[in-house]
Amino acid sequence: MRLRCEVNGESREVDDVWPGESLLYVLRERMGLPGSKNACEQGECGSCTVYLDGVPVCSCLVAAGQAEGHEVTTVEGLAEGEQLDPVQQAFVEKGAVQCGFCTPGLIVATHDLLERRERPSDPEIREALAGNLCRCTGYEKILDAVRLAADRKAVS
Amino acid sequence: MKPFAYTRAHTVWDAVAAVSAEPGARYLAGGTEMVNLVREGQESPDRLVDIGDLPLTEVRVHGRGVRIGALAKRVHEHPEVRRRLPVLAEAGLSAASPQVRNVATPGGNLLQRTRCHYFRDVRFPCNRREPGTGCAALRGVNRNNAIFGGSEHCVAVHPSDIAVALTALDAVVHTHGPAGERVIPVEELYRLPGDEPNRETVLDHGELIVAIDVPPTPFAARSHYLKLRDRASFAFALVSVAVALDVRAGVTHDVRIALGGVAPRPWRARAAEDALRGRRFDDDARAAAGEAATTGAKPLPHNEFKVELVRRAVVRALSEVEGR
């Protein structure tokens, strides 16, 4: 089948998509967007988190056909050229990245949280990131990064 | 993965006609369950009929209660659901993760399949997945399995949180199927495994849940969901309790108690309800209800702990709801 959707602001069209493929597979293998990661492939780890019509979803659980005609934003779509998104910048500065596999999903989930909440409390951050597993950091540096990004966003 | 066709339905009747016409056709709603099942091989459809475009997304309060469209998203955030049906809001929020809740649907949640490891891992025999192959859980690691309602053919538990809450609220589902429309109490939607564990619900092939109705009851507003699990996010319940309570002048006028994580369907603890009704709602009554909730439990070698967990969870849920 042919799949048409808008990805990171661009209209994309790919042919020979198989309906059993996930949106994650289409993004990574057919559109050359490897930012979203394939880890658990069951919706538990959040590494594949992207925006679908403005809400974060696990792209591994979205069948390719379900994305037809919809808008997708991946982690690649958050930076403005070379200018990192404030969430990305905060993750770099606070050392919230170790192996980096969970990072794209955490960036998208955090980006969404800060779109909805100015200066979220720690419980709100934990709840918002409950769908993203990290096996390296112990989450402390991630929480530091989220707080830093929230502070900068609030004063900007 | 076997190839399959994918089509989108634009009306309920198109959807019902499309799935009814083909034994190997299945509905696809949010996809958070079906996409996994197809990928892992527990389901191998010939056709997926995507119902995501159907106009079944509304949550509406009316004179006869709250109607929840089968495709309504994030029902637990709806202000009227939170106010009128706290047990349902809490159960919905306790399920999965934000990313999954953004996509998942109430109809799909009710019809999700068991998380029994031996059902999910297609290398093992499973009567639910492949009738007649046997039940690996009975002799395997059955810590997560049923203590009520199982059979010698299957001891899987139903994983839904909202089904437990909806059972405590006397909710019903509305369906459209090849034989017309009907209304089914949520509790009666599920069949016990008996000797046909593969027949999980009373729905006919092609019958589609279009809405859930929660009637107005004197106990819905004072209700609560307690979910106990191995880790605080994503995990499914080891034991969960939905309680809904109508206490008048210190005496329990009416009550509903339903258990999750312990049976192949939401398990109404009627003996526990009877232990409360007509009595003062105090510590003694709550302790008696906790004890009564374990009536008929048949634990497996690895889940004896669930019996005590049920007893304590019922007492705690009743204590927590008291202050509301």
Tab-separated table of C-alpha atoms in Angstrom, chain A residues 5-60:
chain	number	residue	atom	x	y	z
A	5	CYS	CA	1.360	11.378	6.038
A	6	GLU	CA	3.010	14.542	7.229
A	7	VAL	CA	6.273	13.950	9.039
A	8	ASN	CA	8.138	16.777	10.763
A	9	GLY	CA	6.200	19.310	8.714
A	10	GLU	CA	6.846	17.680	5.341
A	11	SER	CA	4.385	15.712	3.252
A	12	ARG	CA	5.774	12.231	2.805
A	13	GLU	CA	4.637	9.442	0.575
A	14	VAL	CA	6.043	5.931	0.642
A	15	ASP	CA	5.091	2.977	-1.519
A	16	ASP	CA	5.057	-0.762	-0.887
A	17	VAL	CA	4.249	-0.356	2.780
A	18	TRP	CA	2.930	-3.548	4.261
A	19	PRO	CA	-0.106	-3.085	6.547
A	20	GLY	CA	1.525	-5.197	9.248
A	21	GLU	CA	4.410	-2.780	9.597
A	22	SER	CA	4.470	-0.392	12.502
A	23	LEU	CA	4.750	3.350	12.153
A	24	LEU	CA	8.124	2.971	13.871
A	25	TYR	CA	9.342	0.669	11.104
A	26	VAL	CA	8.114	3.058	8.428
A	27	LEU	CA	9.875	6.003	10.067
A	28	ARG	CA	13.156	4.206	10.590
A	29	GLU	CA	13.430	1.903	7.611
A	30	ARG	CA	11.479	3.662	4.893
A	31	MET	CA	11.819	7.341	5.695
A	32	GLY	CA	15.381	7.402	6.999
A	33	LEU	CA	14.453	8.761	10.420
A	34	PRO	CA	16.305	6.526	12.899
A	35	GLY	CA	15.860	8.853	15.881
A	36	SER	CA	12.913	6.915	17.279
A	37	LYS	CA	14.307	3.711	18.742
A	38	ASN	CA	13.070	0.146	18.643
A	39	ALA	CA	13.645	-1.470	22.023
A	40	CYS	CA	10.875	-3.504	23.683
A	41	GLU	CA	8.487	-3.325	20.713
A	42	GLN	CA	5.547	-3.816	23.095
A	43	GLY	CA	4.765	-0.287	24.235
A	44	GLU	CA	6.416	-0.650	27.628
A	45	CYS	CA	9.690	1.214	27.206
A	46	GLY	CA	8.709	4.380	25.345
A	47	SER	CA	11.908	4.499	23.248
A	48	CYS	CA	9.826	4.818	20.080
A	49	THR	CA	7.723	7.754	21.337
A	50	VAL	CA	6.653	10.220	18.637
A	51	TYR	CA	3.883	12.771	18.373
A	52	LEU	CA	0.907	11.539	16.368
A	53	ASP	CA	-1.510	14.413	15.738
A	54	GLY	CA	0.110	16.260	18.616
A	55	VAL	CA	-0.034	13.549	21.296
A	56	PRO	CA	2.844	11.271	22.282
A	57	VAL	CA	2.331	7.646	21.301
A	58	CYS	CA	4.417	4.492	21.062
A	59	SER	CA	5.039	4.298	17.324
A	60	CYS	CA	5.752	0.565	17.651
